[in-house]
PDB file of C-alpha atoms and ligand atoms in Angstrom:
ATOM      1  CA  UNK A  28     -24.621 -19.623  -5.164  1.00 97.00           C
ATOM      2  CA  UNK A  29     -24.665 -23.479  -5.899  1.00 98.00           C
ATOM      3  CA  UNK A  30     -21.683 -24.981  -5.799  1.00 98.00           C
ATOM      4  CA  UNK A  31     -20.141 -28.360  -7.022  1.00 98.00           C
ATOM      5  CA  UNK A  32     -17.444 -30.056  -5.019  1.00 98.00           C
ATOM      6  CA  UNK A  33     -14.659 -31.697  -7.229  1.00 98.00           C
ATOM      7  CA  UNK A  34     -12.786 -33.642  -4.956  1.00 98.00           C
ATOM      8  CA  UNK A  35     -13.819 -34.225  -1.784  1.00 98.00           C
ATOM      9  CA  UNK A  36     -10.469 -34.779  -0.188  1.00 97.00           C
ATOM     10  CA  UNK A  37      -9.115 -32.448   3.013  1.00 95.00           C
ATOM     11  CA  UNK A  38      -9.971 -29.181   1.120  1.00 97.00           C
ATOM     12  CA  UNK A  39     -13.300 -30.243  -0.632  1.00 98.00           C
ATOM     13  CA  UNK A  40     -14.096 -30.277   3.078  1.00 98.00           C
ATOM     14  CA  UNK A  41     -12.428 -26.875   4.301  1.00 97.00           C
ATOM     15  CA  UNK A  42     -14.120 -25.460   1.155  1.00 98.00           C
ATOM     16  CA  UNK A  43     -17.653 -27.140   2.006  1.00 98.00           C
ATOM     17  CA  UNK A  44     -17.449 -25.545   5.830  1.00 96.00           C
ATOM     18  CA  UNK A  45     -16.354 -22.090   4.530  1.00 95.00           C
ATOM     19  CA  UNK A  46     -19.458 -22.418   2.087  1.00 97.00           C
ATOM     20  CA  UNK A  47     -22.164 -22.494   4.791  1.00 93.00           C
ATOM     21  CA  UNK A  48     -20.505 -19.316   6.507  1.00 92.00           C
ATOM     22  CA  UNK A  49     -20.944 -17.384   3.423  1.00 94.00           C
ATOM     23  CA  UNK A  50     -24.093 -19.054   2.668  1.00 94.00           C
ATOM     24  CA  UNK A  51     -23.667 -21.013  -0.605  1.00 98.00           C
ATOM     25  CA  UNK A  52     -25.415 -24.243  -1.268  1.00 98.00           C
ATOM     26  CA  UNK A  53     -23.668 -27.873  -2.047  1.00 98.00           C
ATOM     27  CA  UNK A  54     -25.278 -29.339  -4.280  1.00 98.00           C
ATOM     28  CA  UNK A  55     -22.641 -31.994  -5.421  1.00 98.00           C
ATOM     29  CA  UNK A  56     -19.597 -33.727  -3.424  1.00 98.00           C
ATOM     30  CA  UNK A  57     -17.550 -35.353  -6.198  1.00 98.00           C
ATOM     31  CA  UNK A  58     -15.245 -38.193  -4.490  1.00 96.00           C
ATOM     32  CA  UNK A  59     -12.920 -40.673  -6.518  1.00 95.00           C
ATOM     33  CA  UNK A  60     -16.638 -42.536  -6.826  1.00 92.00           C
ATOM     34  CA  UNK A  61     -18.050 -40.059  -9.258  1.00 92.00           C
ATOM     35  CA  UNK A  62     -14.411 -38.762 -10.865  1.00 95.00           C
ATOM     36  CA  UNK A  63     -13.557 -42.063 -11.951  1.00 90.00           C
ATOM     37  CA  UNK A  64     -15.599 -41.712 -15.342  1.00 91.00           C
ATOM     38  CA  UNK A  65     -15.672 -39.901 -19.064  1.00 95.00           C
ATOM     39  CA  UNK A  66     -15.881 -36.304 -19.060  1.00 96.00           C
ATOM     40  CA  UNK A  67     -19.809 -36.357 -20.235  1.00 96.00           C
ATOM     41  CA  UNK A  68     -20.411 -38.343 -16.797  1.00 96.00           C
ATOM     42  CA  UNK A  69     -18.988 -36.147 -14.673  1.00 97.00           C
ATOM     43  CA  UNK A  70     -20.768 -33.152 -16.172  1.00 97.00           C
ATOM     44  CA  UNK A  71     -23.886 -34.704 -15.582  1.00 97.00           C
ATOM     45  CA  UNK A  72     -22.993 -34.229 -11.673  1.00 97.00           C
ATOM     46  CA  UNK A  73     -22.278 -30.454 -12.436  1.00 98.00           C
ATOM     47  CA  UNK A  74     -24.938 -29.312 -14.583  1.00 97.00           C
ATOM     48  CA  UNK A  75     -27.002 -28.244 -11.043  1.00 97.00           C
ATOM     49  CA  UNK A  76     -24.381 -25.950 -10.001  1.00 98.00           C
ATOM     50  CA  UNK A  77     -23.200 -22.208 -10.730  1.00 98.00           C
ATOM     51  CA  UNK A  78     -19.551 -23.007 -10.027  1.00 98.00           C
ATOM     52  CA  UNK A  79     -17.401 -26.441  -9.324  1.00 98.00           C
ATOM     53  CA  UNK A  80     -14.679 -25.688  -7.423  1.00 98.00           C
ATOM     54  CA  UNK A  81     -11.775 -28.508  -8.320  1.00 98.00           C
ATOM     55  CA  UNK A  82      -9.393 -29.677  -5.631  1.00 98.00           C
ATOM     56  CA  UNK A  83      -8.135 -33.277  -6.972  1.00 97.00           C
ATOM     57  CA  UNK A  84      -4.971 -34.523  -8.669  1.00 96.00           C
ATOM     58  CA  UNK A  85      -3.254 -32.613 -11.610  1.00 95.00           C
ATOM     59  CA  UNK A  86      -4.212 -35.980 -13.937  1.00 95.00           C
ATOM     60  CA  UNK A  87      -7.741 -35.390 -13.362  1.00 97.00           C
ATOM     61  CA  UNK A  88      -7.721 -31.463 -14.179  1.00 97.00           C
ATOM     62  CA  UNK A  89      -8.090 -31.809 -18.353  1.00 98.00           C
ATOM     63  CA  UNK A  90     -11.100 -34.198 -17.671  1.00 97.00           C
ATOM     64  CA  UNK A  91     -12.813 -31.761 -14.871  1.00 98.00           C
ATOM     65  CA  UNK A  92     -12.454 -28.834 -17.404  1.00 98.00           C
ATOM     66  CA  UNK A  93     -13.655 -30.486 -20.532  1.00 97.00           C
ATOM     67  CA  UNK A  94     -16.782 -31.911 -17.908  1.00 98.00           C
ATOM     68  CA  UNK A  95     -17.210 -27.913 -17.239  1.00 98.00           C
ATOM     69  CA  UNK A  96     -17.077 -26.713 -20.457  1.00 97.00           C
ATOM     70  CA  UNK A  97     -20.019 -29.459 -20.988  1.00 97.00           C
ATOM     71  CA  UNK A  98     -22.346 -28.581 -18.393  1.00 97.00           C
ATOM     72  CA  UNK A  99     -21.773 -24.802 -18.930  1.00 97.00           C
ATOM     73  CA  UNK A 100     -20.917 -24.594 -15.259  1.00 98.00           C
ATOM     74  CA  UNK A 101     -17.982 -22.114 -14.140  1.00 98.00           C
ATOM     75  CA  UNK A 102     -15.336 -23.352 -12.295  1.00 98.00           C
ATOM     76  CA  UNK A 103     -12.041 -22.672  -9.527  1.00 98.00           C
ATOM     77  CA  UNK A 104      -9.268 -24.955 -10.738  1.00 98.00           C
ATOM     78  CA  UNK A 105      -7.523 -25.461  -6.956  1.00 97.00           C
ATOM     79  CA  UNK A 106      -5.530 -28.597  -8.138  1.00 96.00           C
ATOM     80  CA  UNK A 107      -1.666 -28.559  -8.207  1.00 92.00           C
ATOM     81  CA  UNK A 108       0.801 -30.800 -10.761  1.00 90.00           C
ATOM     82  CA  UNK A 109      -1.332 -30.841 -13.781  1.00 94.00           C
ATOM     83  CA  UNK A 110       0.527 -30.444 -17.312  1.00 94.00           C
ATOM     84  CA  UNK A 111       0.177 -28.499 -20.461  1.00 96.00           C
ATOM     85  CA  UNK A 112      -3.050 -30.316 -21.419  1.00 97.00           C
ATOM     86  CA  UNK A 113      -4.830 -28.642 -18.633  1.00 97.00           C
ATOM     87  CA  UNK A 114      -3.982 -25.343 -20.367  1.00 97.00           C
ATOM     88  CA  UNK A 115      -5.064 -26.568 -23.634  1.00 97.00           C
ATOM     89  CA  UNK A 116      -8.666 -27.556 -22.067  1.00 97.00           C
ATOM     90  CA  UNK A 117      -8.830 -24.440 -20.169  1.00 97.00           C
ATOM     91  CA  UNK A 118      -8.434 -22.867 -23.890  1.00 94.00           C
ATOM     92  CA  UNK A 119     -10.552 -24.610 -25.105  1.00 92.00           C
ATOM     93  CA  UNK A 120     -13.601 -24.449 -22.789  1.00 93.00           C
ATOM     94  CA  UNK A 121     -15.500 -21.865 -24.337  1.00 84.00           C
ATOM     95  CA  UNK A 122     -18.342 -19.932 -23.140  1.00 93.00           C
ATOM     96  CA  UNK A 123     -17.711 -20.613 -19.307  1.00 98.00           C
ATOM     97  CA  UNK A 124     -15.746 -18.776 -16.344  1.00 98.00           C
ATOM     98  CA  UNK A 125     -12.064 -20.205 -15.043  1.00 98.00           C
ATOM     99  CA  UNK A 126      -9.760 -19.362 -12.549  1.00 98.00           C
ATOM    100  CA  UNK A 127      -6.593 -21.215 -11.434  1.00 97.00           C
ATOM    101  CA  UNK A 128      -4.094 -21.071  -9.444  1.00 94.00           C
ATOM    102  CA  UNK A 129      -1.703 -22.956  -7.325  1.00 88.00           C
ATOM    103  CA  UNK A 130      -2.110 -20.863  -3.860  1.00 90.00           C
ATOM    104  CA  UNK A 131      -5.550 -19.487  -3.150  1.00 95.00           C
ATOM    105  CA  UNK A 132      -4.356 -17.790  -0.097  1.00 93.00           C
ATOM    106  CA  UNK A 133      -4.354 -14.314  -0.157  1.00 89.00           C
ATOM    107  CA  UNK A 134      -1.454 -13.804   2.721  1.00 92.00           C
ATOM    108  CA  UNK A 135       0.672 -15.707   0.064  1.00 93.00           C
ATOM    109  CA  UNK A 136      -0.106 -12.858  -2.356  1.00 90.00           C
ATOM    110  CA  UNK A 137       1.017 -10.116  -0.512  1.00 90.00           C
ATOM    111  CA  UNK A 138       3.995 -12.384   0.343  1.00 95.00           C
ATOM    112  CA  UNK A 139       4.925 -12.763  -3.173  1.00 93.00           C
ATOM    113  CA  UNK A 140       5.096  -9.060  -3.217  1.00 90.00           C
ATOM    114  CA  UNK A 141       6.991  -8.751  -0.176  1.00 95.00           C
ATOM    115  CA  UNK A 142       9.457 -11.206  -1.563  1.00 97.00           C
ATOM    116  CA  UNK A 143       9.652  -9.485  -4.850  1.00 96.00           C
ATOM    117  CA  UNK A 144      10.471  -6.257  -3.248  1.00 96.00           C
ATOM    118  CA  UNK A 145      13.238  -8.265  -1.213  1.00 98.00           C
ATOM    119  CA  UNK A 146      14.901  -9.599  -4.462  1.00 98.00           C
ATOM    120  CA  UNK A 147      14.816  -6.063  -5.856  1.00 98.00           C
ATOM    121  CA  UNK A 148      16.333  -4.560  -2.916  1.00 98.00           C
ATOM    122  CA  UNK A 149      19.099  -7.874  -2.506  1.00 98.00           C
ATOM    123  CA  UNK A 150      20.308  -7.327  -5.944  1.00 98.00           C
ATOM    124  CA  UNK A 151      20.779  -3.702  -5.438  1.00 97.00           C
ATOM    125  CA  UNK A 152      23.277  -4.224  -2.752  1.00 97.00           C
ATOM    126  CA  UNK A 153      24.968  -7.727  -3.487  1.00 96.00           C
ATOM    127  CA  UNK A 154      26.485 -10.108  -1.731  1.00 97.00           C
ATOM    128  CA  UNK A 155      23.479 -12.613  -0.700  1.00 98.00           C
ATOM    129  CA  UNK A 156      22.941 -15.618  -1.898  1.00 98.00           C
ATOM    130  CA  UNK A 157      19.258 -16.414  -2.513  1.00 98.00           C
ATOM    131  CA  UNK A 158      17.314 -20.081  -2.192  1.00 98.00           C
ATOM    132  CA  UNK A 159      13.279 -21.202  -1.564  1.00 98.00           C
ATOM    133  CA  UNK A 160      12.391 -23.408   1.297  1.00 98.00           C
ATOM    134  CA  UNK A 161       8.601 -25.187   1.482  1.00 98.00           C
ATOM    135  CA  UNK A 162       7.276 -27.638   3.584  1.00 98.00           C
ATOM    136  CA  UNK A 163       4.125 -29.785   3.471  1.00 96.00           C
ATOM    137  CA  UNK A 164       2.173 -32.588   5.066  1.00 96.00           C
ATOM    138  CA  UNK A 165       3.467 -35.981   3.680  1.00 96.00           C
ATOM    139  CA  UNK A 166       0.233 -36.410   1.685  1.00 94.00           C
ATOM    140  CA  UNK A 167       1.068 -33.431  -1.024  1.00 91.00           C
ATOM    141  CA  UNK A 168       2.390 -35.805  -3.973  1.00 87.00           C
ATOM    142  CA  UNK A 169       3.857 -33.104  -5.966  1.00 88.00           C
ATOM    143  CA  UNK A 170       7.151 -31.063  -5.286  1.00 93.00           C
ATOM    144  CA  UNK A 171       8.559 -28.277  -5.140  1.00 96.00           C
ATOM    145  CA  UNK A 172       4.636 -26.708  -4.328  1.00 94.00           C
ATOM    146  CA  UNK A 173       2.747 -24.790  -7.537  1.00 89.00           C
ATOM    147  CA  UNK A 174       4.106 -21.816  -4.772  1.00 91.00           C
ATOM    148  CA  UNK A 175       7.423 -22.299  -4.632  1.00 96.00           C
ATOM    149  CA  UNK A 176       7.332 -22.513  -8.185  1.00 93.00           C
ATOM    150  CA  UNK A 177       6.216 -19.084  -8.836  1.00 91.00           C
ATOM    151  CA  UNK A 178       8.301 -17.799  -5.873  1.00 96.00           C
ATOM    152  CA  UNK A 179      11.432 -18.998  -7.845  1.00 98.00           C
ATOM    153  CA  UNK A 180      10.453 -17.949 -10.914  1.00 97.00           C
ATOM    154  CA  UNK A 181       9.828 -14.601  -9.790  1.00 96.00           C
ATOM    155  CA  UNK A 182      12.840 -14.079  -7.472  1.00 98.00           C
ATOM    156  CA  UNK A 183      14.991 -15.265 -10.607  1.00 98.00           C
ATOM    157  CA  UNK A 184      12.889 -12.340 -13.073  1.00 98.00           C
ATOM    158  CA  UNK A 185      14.595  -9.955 -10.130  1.00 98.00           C
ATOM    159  CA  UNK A 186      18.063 -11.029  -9.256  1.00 98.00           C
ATOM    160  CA  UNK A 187      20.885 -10.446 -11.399  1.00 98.00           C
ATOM    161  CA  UNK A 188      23.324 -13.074 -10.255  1.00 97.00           C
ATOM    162  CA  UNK A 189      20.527 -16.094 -10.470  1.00 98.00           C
ATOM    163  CA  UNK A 190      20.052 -17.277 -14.279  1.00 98.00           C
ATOM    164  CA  UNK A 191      17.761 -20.008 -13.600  1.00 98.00           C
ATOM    165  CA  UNK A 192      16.212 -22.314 -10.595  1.00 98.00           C
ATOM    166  CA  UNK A 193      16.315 -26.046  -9.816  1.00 97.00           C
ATOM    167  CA  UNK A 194      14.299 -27.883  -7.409  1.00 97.00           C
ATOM    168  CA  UNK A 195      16.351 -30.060  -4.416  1.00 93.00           C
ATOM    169  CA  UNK A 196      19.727 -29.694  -3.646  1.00 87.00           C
ATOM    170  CA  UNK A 197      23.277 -29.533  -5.287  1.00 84.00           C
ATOM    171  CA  UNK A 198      24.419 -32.833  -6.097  1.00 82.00           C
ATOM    172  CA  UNK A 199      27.463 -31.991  -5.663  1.00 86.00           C
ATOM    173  CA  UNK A 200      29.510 -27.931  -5.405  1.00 92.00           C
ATOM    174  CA  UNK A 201      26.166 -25.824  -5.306  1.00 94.00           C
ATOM    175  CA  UNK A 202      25.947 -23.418  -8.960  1.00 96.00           C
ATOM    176  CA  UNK A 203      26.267 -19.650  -7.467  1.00 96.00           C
ATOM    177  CA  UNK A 204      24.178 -18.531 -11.056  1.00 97.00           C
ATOM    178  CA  UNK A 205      21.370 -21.478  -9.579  1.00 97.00           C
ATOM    179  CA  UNK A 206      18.795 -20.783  -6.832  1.00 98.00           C
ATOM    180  CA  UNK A 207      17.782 -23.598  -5.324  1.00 98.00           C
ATOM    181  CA  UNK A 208      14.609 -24.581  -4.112  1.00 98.00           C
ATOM    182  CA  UNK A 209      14.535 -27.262  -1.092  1.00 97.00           C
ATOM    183  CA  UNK A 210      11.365 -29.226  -0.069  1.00 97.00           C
ATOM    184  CA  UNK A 211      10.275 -31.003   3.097  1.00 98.00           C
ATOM    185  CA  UNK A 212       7.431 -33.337   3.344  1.00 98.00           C
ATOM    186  CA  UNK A 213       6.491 -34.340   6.636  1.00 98.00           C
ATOM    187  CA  UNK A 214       3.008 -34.853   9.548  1.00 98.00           C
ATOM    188  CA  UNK A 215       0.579 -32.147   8.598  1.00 96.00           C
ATOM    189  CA  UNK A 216       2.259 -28.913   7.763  1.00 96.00           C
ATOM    190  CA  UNK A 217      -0.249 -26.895   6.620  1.00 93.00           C
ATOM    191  CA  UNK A 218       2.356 -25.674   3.828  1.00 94.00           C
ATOM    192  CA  UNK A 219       5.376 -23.065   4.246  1.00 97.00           C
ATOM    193  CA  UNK A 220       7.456 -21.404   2.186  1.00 98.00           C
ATOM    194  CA  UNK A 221      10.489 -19.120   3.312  1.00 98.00           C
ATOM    195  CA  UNK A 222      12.805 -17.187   0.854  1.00 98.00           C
ATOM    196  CA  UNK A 223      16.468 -17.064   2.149  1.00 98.00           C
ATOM    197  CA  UNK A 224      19.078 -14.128   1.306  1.00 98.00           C
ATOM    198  CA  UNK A 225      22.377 -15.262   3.171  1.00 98.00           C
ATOM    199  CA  UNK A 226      24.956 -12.849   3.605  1.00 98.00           C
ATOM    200  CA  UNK A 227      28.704 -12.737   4.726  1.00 97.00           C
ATOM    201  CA  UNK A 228      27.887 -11.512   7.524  1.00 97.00           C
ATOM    202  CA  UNK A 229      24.249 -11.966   8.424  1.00 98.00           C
ATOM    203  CA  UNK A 230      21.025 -13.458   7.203  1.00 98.00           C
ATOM    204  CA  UNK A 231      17.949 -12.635   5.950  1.00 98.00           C
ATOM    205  CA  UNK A 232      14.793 -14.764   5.984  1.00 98.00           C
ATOM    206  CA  UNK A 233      11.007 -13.949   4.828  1.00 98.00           C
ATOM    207  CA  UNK A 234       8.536 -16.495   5.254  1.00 98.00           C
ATOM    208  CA  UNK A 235       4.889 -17.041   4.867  1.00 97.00           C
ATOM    209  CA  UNK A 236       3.205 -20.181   6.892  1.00 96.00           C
ATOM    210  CA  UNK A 237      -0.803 -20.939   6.895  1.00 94.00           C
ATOM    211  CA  UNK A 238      -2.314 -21.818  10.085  1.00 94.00           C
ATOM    212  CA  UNK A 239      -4.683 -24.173   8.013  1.00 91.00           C
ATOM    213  CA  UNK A 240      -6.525 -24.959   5.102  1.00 92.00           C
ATOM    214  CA  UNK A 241      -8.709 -22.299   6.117  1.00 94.00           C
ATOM    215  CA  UNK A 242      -7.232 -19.715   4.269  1.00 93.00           C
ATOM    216  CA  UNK A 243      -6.960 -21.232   0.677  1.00 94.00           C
ATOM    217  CA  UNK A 244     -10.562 -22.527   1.316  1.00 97.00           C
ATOM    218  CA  UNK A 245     -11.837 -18.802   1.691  1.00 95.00           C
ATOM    219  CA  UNK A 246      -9.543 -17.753  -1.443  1.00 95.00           C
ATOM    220  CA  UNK A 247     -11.285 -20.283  -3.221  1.00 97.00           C
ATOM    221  CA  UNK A 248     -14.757 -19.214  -2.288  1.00 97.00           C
ATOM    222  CA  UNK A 249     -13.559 -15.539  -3.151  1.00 95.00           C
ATOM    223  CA  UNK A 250     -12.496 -16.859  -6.412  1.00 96.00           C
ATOM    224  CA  UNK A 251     -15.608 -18.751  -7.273  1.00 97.00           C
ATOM    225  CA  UNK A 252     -17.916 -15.403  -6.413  1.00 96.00           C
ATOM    226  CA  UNK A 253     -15.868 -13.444  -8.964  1.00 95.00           C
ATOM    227  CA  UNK A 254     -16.072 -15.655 -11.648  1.00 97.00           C
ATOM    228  CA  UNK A 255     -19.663 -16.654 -11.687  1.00 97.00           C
ATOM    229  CA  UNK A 256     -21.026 -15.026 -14.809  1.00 95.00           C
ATOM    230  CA  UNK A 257     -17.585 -14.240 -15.872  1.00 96.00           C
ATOM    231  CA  UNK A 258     -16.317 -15.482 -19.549  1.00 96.00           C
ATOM    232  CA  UNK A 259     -12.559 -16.316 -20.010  1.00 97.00           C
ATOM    233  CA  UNK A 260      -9.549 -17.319 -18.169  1.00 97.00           C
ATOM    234  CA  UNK A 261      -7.998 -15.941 -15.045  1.00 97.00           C
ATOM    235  CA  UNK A 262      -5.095 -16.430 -12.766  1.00 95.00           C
ATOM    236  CA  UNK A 263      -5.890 -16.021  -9.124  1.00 94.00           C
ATOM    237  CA  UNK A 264      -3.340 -13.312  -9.225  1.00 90.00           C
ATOM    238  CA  UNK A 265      -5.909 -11.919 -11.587  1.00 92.00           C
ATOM    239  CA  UNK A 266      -8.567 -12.096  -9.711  1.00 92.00           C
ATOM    240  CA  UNK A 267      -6.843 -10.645  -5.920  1.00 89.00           C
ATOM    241  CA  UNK A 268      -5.818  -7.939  -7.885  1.00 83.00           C
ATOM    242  CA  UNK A 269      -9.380  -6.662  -8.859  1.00 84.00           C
ATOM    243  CA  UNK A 270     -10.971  -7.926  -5.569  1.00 76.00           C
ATOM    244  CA  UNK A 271      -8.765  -5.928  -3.694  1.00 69.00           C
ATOM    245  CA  UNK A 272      -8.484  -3.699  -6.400  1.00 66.00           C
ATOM    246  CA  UNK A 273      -4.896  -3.453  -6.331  1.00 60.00           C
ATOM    247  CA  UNK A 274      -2.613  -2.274  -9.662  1.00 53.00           C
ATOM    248  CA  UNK A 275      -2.535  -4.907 -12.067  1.00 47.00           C
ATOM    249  CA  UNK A 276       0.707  -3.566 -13.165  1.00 47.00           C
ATOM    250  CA  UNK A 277       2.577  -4.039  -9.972  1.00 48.00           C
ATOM    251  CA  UNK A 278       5.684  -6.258 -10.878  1.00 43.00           C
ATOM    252  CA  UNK A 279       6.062  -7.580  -8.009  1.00 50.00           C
ATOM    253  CA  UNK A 280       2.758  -9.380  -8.281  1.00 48.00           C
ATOM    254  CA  UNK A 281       4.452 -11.514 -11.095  1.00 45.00           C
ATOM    255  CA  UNK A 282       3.168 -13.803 -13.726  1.00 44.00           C
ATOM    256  CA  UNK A 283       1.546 -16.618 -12.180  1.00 45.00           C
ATOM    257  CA  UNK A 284       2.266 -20.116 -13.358  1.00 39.00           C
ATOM    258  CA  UNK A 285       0.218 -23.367 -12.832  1.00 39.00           C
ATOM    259  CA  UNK A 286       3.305 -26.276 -12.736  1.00 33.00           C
TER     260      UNK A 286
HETATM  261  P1  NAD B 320      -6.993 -34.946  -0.863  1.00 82.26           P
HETATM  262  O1  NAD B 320      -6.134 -36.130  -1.180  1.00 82.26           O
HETATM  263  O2  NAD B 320      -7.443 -34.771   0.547  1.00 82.26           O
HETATM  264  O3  NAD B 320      -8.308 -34.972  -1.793  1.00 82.26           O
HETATM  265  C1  NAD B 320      -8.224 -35.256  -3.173  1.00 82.26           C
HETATM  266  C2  NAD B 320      -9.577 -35.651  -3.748  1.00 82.26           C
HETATM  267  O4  NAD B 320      -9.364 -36.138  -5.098  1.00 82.26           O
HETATM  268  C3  NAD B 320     -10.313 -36.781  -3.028  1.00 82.26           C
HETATM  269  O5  NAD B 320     -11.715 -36.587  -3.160  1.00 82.26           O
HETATM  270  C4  NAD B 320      -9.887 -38.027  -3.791  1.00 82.26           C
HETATM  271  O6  NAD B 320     -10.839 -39.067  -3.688  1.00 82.26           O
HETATM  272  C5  NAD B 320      -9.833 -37.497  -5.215  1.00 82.26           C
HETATM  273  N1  NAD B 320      -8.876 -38.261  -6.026  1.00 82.26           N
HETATM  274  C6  NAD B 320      -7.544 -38.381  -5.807  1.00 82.26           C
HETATM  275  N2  NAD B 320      -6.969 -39.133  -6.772  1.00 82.26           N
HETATM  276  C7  NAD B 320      -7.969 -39.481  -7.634  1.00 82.26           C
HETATM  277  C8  NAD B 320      -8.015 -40.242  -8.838  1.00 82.26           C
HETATM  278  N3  NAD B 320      -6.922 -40.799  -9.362  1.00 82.26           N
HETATM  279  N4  NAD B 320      -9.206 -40.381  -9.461  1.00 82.26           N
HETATM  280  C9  NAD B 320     -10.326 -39.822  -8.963  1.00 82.26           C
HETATM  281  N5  NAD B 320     -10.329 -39.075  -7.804  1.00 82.26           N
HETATM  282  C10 NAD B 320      -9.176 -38.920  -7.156  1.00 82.26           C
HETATM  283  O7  NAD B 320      -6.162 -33.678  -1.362  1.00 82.26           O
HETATM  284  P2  NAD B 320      -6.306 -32.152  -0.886  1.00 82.26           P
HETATM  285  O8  NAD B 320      -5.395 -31.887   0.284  1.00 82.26           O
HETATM  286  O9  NAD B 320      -7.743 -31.797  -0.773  1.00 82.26           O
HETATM  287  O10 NAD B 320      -5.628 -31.382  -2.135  1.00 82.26           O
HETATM  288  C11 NAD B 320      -6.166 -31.515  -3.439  1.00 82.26           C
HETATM  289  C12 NAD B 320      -5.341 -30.691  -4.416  1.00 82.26           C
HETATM  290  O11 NAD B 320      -5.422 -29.303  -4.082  1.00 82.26           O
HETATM  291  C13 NAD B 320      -3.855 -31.009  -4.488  1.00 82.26           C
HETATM  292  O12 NAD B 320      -3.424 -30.902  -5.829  1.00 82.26           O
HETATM  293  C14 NAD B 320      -3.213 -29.911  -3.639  1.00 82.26           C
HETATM  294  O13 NAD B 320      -1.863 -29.663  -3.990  1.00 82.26           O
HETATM  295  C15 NAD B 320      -4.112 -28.754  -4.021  1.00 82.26           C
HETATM  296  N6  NAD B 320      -4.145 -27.625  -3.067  1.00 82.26           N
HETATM  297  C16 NAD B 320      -4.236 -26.391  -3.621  1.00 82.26           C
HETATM  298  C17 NAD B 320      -4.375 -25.285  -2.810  1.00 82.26           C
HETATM  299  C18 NAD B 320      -4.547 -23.925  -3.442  1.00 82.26           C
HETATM  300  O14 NAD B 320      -4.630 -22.918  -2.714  1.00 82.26           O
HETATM  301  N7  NAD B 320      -4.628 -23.826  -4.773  1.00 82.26           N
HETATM  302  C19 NAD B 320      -4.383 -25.433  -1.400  1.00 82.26           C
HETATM  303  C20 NAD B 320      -4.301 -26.718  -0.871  1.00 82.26           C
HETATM  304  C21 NAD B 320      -4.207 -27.819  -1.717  1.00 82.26           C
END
């Protein structure tokens, strides 16, 4: 397959070295250079390629889609912190393949699940109080991580006693109906996300941590095989589901939700 790099930041390169395992061709690197300009620019630098595979900053997002959409190339939106325009453009871009999502690693799938089990199992016996950890390398800009958003969102779907989520602390007596979701931004965590359920009288902790970049660059390349040819939009939830052809129904797999 020929592939487009969007962004070729710290996982334009994990994605790149992946690539040549599996074989693919790279047959654009798109840095800040060539992503500076209008939409009908940048599809210019896509039109060579069967997929672009996005990893840049959430402000970017509605301009690499539209540039897609353009060049009738399909593409893997990896990009965190972009808005509700995004989701316009994605709705808008007809007549080409897109999936998104904000953790292309497919350990952090079957976490999710594990989690989601947890929560079920937490509010059936009571008595723990539930909160989201994640930590990064100090160059992620946005907070709490496109993960821990989804984690939070789909711990609150499953415990009775949390109404809603916040991200950072309690500014002052912590809300027992709020679960809280913490963030640490430091070196060059690869990114790590641990779900707490404290109890009177012990603790319970499940976490998932990535080794590298590694990971979400393979994801990524999974992603971009499925879609090629593909028409519509797709979660990477989506997607996992089919490639490893697990039940789409499965709760615990949850709705998956881009910032
Ligand atoms: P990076 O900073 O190393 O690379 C970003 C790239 O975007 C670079 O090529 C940079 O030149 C370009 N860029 C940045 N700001 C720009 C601007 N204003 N205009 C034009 N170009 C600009 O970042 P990274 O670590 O590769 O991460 C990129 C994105 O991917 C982030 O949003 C991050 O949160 C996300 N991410 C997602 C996953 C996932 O699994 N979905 C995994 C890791 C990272």
């Amino acid at each position: 397959m020929k592939i487009a790099l969007v962004g070729y930041g710290r996982m334009g390169h994990a994605v790149e070295a992946q690539a040549r395992d599996r074989e693919h061709e790279i047959v654009a690197r798109l840095g800040r250079g060539e992503l500076g300009g209008r939409a009908r620019d940048l599809a210019e630098h896509l039109s060579d390629a069967d997929v672009a595979i996005d990893f840049t900053v959430g402000e970017l997002t509605p301009r690499v889609i539209e540039a897609a959409g353009l060049a009738g190339t399909d593409l893997v939106v990896g990009t965190t912190g972009f808005g509700d325009d995004a989701h316009e453009a994605m709705e808008s871009a007809g007549g080409i393949g897109i999936v998104h999502g904000p953790n292309f690693s497919i350990g952090v799938h079957v976490f999710f699940r594990i989690a989601g089990q947890a929560a079920r199992l937490i509010d059936g016996v009571g008595g723990y109080d539930t909160h989201v950890n994640e930590a990064h390398h100090r160059h992620k800009r946005d907070h709490p991580s496109g993960t821990a958003w989804r984690l939070a969102d789909l711990l609150v779907e499953r415990l009775g006693d949390k109404t809603q989520w916040r991200s950072g602390p309690p500014a002052e007596q912590p809300d027992p109906a709020t679960l809280y979701v913490t963030s640490v931004r430091a070196g060059e965590i690869p990114g790590s996300h641990t779900v707490g359920f404290d109890g009177v009288h012990d603790r319970i902790e499940v976490t998932h941590e990535a080794r590298g970049r590694d990971g979400f660059a393979s994801g990524a390349l999974r992603a971009a095989e499925w879609i090629h040819g593909r028409d519509g939009v797709f979660t990477f939830t989506e997607v996992i589901d089919r490639i490893l052809d697990l039940d789409t129904d499965d709760a615990d797999s949850g709705e998956e939700r881009d910032e």
